[in-house]
mmCIF file of C-alpha atoms in Angstrom:
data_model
loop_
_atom_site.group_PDB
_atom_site.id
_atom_site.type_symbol
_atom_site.label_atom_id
_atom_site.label_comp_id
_atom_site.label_asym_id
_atom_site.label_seq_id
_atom_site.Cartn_x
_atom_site.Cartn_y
_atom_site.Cartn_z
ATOM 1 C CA UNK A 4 3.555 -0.591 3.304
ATOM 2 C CA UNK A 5 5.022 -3.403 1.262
ATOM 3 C CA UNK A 6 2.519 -5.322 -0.926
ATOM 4 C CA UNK A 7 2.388 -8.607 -2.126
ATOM 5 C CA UNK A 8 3.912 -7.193 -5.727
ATOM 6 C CA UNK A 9 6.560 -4.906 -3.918
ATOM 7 C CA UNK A 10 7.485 -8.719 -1.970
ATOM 8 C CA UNK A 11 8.040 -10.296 -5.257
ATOM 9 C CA UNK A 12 9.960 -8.058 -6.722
ATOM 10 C CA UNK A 13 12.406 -8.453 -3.807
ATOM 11 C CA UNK A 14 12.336 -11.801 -3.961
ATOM 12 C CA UNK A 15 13.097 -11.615 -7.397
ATOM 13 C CA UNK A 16 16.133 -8.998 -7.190
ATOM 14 C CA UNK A 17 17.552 -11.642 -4.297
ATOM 15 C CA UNK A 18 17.351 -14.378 -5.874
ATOM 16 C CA UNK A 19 19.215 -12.831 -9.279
ATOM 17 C CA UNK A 20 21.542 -11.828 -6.848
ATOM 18 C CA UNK A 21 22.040 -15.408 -5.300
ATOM 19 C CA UNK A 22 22.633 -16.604 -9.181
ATOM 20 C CA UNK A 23 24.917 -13.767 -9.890
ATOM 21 C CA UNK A 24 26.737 -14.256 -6.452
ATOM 22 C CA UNK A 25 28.266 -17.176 -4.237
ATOM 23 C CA UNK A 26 25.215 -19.683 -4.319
ATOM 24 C CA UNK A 27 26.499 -21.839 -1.624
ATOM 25 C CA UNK A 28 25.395 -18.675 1.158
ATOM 26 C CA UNK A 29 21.469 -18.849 0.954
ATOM 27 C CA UNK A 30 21.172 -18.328 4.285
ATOM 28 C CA UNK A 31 22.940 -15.176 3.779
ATOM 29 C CA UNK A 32 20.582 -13.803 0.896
ATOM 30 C CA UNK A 33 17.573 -14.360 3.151
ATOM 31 C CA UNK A 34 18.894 -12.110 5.539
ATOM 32 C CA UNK A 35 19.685 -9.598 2.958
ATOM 33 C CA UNK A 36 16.000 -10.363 1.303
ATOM 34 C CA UNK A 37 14.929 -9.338 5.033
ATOM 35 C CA UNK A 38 17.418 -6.496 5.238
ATOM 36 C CA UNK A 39 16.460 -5.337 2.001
ATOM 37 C CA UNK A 40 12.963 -4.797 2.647
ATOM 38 C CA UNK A 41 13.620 -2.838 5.915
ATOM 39 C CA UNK A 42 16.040 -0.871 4.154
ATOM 40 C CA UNK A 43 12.773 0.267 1.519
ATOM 41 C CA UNK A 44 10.812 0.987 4.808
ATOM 42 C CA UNK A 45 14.081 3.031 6.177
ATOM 43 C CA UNK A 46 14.066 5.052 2.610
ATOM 44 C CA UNK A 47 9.988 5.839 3.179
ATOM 45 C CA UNK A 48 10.769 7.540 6.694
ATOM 46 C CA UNK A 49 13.790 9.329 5.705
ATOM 47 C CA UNK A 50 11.215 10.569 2.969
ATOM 48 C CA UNK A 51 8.797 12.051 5.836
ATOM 49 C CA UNK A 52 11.457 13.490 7.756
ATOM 50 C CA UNK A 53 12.643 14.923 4.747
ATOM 51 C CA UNK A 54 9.373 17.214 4.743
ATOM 52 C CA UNK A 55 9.923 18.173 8.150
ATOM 53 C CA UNK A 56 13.487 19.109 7.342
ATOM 54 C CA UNK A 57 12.488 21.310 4.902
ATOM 55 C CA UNK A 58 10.006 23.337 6.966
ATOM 56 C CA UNK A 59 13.103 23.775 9.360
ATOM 57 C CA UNK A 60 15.061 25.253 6.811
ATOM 58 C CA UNK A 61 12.170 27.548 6.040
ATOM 59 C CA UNK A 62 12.082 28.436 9.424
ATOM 60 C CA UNK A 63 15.905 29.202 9.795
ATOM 61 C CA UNK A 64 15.720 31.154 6.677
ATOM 62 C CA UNK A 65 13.121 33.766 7.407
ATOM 63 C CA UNK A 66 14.878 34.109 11.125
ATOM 64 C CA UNK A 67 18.333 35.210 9.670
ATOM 65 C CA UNK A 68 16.279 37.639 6.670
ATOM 66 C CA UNK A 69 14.840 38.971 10.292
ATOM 67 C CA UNK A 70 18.245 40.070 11.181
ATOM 68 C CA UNK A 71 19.402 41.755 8.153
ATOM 69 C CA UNK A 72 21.256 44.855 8.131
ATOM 70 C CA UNK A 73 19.061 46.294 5.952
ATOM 71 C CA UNK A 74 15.881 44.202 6.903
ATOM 72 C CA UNK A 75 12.435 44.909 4.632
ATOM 73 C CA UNK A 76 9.140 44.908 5.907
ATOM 74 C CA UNK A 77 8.815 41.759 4.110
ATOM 75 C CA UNK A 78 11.967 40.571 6.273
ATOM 76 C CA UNK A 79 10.956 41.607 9.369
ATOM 77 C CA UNK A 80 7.645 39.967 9.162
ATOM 78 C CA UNK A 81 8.046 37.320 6.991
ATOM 79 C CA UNK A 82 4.904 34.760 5.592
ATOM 80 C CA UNK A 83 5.236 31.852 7.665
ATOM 81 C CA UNK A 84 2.641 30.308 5.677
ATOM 82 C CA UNK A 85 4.404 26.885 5.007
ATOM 83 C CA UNK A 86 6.631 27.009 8.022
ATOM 84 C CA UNK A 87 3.286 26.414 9.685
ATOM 85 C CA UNK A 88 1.765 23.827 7.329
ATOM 86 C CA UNK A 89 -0.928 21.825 9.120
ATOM 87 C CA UNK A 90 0.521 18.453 7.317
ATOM 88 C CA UNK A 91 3.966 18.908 8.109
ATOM 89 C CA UNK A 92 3.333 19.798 11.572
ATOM 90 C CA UNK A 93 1.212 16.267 11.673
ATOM 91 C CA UNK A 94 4.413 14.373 10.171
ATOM 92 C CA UNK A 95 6.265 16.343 12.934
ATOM 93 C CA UNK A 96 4.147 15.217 15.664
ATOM 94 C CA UNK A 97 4.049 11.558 14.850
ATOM 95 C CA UNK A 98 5.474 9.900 18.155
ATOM 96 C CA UNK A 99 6.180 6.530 16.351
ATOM 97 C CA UNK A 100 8.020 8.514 13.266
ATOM 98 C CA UNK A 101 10.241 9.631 15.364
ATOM 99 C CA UNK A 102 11.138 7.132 17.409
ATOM 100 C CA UNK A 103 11.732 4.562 14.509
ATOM 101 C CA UNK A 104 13.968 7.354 12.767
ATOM 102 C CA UNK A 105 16.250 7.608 16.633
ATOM 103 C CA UNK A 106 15.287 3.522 16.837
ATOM 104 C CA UNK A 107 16.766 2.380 13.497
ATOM 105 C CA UNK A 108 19.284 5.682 13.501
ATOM 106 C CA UNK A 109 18.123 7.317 10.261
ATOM 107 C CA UNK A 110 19.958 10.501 10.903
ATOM 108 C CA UNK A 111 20.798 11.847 7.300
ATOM 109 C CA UNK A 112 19.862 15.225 7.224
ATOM 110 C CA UNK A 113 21.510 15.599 10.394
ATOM 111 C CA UNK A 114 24.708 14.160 9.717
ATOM 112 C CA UNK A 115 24.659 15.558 6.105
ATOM 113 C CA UNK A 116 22.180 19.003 5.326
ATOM 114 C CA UNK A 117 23.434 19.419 1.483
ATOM 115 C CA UNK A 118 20.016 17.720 0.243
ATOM 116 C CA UNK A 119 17.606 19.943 2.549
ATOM 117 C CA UNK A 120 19.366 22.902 1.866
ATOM 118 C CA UNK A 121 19.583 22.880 -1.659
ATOM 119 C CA UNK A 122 15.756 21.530 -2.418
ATOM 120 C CA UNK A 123 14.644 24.153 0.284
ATOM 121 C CA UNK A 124 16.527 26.699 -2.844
ATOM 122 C CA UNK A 125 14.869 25.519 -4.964
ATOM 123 C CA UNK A 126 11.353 24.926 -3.305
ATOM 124 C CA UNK A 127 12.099 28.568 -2.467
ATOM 125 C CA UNK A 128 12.286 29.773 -6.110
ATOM 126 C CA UNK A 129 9.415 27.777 -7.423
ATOM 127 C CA UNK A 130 6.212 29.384 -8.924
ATOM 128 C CA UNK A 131 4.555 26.472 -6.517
ATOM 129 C CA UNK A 132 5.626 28.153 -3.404
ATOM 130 C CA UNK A 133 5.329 31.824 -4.139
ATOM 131 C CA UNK A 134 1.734 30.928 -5.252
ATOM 132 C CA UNK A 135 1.078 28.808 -1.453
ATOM 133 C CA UNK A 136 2.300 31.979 0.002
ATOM 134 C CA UNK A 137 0.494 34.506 -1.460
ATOM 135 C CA UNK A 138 -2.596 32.810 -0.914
ATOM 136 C CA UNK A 139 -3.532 33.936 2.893
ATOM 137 C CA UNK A 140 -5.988 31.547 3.633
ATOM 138 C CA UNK A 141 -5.042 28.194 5.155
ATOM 139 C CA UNK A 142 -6.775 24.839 5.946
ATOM 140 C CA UNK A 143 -5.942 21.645 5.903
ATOM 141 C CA UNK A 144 -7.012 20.673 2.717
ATOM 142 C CA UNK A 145 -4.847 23.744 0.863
ATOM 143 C CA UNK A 146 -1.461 22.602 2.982
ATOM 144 C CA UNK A 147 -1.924 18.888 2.482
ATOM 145 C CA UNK A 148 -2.740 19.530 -1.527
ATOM 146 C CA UNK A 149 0.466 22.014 -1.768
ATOM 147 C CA UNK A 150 2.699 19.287 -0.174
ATOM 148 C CA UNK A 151 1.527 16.696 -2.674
ATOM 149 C CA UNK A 152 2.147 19.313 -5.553
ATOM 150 C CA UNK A 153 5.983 19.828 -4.369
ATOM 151 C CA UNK A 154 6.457 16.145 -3.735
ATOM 152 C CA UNK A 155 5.568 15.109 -7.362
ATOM 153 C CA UNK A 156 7.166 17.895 -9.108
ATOM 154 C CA UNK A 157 10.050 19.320 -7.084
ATOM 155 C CA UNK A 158 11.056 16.186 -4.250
ATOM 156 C CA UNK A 159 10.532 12.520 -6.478
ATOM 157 C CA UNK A 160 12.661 13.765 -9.557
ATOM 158 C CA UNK A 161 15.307 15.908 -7.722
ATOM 159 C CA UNK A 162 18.506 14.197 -9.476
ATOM 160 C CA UNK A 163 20.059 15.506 -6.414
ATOM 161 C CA UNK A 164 18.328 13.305 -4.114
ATOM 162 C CA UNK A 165 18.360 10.430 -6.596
ATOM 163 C CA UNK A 166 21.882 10.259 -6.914
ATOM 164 C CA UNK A 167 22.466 11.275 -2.957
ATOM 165 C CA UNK A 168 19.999 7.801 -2.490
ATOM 166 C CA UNK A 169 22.162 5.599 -4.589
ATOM 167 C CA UNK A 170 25.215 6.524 -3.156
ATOM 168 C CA UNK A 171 24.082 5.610 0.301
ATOM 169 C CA UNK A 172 22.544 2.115 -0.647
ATOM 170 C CA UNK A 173 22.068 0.284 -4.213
ATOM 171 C CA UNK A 174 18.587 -1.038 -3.439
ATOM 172 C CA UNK A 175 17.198 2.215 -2.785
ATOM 173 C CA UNK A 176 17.483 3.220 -6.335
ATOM 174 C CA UNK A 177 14.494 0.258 -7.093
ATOM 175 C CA UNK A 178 12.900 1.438 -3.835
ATOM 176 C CA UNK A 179 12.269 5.425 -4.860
ATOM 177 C CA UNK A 180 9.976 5.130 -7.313
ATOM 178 C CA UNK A 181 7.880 2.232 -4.845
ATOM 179 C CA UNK A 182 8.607 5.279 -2.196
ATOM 180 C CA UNK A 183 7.218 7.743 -3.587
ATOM 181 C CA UNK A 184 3.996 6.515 -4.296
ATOM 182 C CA UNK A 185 3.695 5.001 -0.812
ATOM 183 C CA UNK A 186 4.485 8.992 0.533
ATOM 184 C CA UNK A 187 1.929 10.101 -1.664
ATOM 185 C CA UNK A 188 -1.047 7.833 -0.627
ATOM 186 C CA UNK A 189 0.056 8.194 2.789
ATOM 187 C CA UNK A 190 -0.607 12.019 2.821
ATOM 188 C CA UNK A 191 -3.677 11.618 0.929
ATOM 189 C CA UNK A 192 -5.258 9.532 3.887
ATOM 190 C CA UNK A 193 -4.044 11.994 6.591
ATOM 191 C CA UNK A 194 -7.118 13.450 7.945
ATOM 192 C CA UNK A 195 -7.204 16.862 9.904
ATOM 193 C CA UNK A 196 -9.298 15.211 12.845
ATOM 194 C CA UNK A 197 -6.727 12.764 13.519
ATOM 195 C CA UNK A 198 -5.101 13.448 17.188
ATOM 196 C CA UNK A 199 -2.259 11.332 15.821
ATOM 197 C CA UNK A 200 -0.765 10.021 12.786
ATOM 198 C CA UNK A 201 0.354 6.351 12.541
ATOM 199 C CA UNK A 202 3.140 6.006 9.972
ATOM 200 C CA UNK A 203 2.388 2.634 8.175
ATOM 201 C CA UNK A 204 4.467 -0.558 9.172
ATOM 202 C CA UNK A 205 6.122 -2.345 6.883
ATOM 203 C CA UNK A 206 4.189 -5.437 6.540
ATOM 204 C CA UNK A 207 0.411 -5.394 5.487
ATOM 205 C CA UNK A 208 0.002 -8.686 6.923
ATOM 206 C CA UNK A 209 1.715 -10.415 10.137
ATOM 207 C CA UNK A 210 2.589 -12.968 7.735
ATOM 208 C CA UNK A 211 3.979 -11.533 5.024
ATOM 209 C CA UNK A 212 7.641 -11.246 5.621
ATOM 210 C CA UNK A 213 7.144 -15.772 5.825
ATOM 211 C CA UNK A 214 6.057 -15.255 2.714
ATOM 212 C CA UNK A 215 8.735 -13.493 1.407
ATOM 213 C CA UNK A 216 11.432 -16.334 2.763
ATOM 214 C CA UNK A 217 8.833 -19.036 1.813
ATOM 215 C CA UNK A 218 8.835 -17.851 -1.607
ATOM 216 C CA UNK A 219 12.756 -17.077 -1.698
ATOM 217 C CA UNK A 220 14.018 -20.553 -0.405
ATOM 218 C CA UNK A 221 11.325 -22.655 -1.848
ATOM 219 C CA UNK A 222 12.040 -21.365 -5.491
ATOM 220 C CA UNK A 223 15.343 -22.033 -5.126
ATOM 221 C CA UNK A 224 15.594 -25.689 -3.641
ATOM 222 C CA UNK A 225 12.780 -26.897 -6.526
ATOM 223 C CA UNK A 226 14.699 -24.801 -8.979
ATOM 224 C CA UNK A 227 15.522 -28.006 -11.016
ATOM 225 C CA UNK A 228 11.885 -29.194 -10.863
ATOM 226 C CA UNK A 229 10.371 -26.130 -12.202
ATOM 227 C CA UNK A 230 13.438 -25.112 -14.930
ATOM 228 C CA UNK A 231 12.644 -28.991 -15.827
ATOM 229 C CA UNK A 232 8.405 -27.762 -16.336
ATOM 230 C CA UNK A 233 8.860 -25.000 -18.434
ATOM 231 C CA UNK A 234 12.085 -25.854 -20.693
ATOM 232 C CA UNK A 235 9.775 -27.784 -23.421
ATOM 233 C CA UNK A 236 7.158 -25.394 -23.143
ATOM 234 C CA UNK A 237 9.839 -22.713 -25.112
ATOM 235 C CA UNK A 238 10.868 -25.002 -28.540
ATOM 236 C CA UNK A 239 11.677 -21.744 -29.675
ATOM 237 C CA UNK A 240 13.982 -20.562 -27.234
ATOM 238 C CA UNK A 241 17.347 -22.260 -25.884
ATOM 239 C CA UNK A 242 17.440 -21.762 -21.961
ATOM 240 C CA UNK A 243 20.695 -19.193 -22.118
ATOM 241 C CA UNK A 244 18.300 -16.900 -24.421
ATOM 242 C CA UNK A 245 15.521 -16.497 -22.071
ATOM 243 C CA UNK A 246 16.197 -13.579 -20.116
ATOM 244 C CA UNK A 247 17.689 -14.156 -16.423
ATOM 245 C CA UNK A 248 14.868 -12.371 -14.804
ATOM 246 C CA UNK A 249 12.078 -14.114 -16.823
ATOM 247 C CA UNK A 250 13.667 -17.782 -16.260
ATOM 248 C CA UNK A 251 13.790 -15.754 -12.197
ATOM 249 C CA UNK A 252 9.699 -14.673 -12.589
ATOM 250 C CA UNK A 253 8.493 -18.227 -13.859
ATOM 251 C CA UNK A 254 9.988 -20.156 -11.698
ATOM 252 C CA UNK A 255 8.668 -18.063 -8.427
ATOM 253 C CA UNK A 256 5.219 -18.048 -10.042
ATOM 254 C CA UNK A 257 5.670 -22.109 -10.767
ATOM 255 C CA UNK A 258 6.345 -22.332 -6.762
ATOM 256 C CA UNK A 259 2.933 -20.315 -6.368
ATOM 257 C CA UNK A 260 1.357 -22.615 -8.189
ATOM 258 C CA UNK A 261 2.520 -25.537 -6.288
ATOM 259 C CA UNK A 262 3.852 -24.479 -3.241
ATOM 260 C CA UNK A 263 1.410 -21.678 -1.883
ATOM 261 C CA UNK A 264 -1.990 -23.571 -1.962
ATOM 262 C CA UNK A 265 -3.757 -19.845 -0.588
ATOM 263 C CA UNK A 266 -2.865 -17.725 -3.624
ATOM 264 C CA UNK A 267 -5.119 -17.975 -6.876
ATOM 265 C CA UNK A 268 -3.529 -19.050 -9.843
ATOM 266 C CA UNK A 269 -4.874 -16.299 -12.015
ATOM 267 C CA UNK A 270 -3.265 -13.399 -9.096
ATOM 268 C CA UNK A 271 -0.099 -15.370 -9.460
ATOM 269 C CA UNK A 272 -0.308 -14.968 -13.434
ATOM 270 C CA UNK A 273 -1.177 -11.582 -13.360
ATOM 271 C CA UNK A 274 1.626 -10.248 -11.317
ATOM 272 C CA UNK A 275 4.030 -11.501 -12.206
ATOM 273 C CA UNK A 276 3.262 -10.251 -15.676
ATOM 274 C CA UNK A 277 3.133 -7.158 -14.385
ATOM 275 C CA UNK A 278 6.574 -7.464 -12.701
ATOM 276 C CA UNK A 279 8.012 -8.336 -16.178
ATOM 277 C CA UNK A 280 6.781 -4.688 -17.210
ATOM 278 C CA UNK A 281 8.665 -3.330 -14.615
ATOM 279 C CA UNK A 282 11.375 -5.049 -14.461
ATOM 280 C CA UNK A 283 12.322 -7.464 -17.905
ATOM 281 C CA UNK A 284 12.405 -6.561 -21.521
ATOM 282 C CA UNK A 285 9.459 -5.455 -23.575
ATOM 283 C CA UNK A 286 8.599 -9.010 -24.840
ATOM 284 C CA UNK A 287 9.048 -10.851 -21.471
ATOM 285 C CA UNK A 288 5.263 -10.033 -20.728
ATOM 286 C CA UNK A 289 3.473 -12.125 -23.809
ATOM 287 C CA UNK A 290 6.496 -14.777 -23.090
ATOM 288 C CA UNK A 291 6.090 -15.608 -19.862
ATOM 289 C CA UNK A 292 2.106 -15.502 -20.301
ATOM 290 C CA UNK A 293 2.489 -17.812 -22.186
ATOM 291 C CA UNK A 294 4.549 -20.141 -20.544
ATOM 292 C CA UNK A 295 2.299 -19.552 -17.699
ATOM 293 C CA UNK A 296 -1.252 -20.279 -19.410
ATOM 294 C CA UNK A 297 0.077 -23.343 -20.763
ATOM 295 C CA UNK A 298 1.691 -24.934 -17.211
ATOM 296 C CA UNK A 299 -1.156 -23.795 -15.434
ATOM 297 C CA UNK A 300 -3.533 -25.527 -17.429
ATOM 298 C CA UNK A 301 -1.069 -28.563 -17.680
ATOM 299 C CA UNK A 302 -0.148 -28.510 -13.991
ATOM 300 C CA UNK A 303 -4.388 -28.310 -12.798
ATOM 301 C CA UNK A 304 -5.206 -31.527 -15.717
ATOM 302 C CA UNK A 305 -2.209 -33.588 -13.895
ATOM 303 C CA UNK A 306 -3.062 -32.707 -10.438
ATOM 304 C CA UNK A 307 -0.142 -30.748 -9.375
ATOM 305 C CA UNK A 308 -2.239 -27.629 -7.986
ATOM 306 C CA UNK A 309 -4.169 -27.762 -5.003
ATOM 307 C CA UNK A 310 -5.518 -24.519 -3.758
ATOM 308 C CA UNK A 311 -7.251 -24.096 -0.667
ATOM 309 C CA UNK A 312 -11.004 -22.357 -0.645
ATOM 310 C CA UNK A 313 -13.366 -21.285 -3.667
ATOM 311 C CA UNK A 314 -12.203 -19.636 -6.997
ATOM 312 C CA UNK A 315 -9.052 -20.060 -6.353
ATOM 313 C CA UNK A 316 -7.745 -21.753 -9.261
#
């Protein structure tokens, strides 16, 4: 689940945190790096679940308008349409979703329904749900395209949920937006002719949570090497102006260049400018391509980059 860019930028927020913070417990920001990034993968299931929450609600709701006093036909057989959504009952289903949600104890909407209840309102009330409804027909296709629909315009920008996230832990607020977009391709690739559904792990690669240390600790223990390479490439800038996170982004992509002998120098460039988008000030993408361009050329002519296979420099 967690690319090479998503790594970075948690590298990054750790080590601004080790700056801001004690700097004599390194040890201790690596395991909060490593915490950290489980954490984004914790936030991405309690996403899923959230989907199957709601479709409980939906269920509980049309089983009490059953028992009304005064019970309509409409009441009394209700249009379980979404309550019996092909996608959701996939997400449902998925033997190693729910066993990392009772592994890991992700029990939320359990211990606290507020969220559910209140976006299953409002899901209720929306012109994208009474539209699903009335539509009889169902396939796969038509459930997994209305449960895109209510993610990106009724779940991702619930302020609700937002604020409900923050409050429960500070790096999720960075993670949501990641999130989101990870639910969203996930439930694209969900095919109907899948027996099972294999929620995504949250390393790529078997190595990439190395790389995350690797690039957290080696950063920081050549910190006065590389804040000593790129100082005189900024005559216009003293080193307290330079933004924290930009001195933070070329410095990581110096150890890249140096220290990481498989990654191309130009992939190393390249994200990290567009981490500074994200992430930095509007400016801090020409600066630090510049400061970049110049070392890398400087670093290649004086033999201080060594990369390992073809066009990788």
């Amino acid at each position: 689940m967690l690319t090479r860019r998503h790594i970075r930028a948690k590298v990054m927020q750790s080590i601004y945190a080790f700056k801001k913070g004690n700097q004599m417990r390194m040890q201790n920001d690596k395991k909060f790096l490593k915490k950290s990034m489980v954490d984004m993968h914790d936030l991405f299931l309690l996403n899923l679940s959230l989907l199957v929450e709601l479709k409980n609600y939906a269920e509980n709701h049309y089983e009490i308008s059953k028992k009304k006093f005064l019970a309509t036909d409409e009441d009394k057989k209700p249009n379980l349409k979404f309550v019996n959504n092909l996608l959701i009952e996939k997400i449902e289903n998925a033997t190693d979703l729910n066993e990392l949600l009772e592994d890991r104890k992700i029990r939320n909407w359990r211990d606290d329904d507020e969220i559910p209840k209140k976006l299953w309102a409002k899901l209720l009330k929306s012109d994208l749900y009474q539209d699903y409804v009335k539509d009889s027909y169902a396939d796969f296709k038509g459930d997994k395209d209305f449960i895109i629909k209510i993610y990106k315009e009724i779940i991702a920008p619930d302020d609700l949920l937002y604020d409900y996230y923050e409050d429960e832990k500070l790096t999720w607020v960075d993670d949501f937006p990641i999130v989101n977009t990870g639910i969203i391709k996930f439930i694209q690739k969900v095919k109907m002719d899948e027996d099972f559904i294999k929620v995504p792990s949250l390393f790529i690669n078997n190595d990439d949570e190395e790389y995350a240390v690797d690039l957290f600790t080696k950063t920081l223990l050549n910190e006065e090497e590389f804040t000593d390479a790129f100082k005189d490439k900024t005559p216009n800038w003293d080193t307290d102006r330079i933004a924290d996170l930009d001195s933070i982004l070329i410095k990581m992509a110096l150890c890249e260049f140096t220290r990481f002998p498989s990654i191309p120098v130009r992939v190393t460039i390249n994200e990290y400018l567009e981490i500074a988008k994200d992430y930095s000030t509007l400016k801090s993408g020409i600066f630090i391509n510049g400061v970049l361009d110049k070392l890398s050329k400087e670093f290649q002519e004086s033999d201080k980059i060594h990369k390992i296979g073809r066009g990788l420099m």
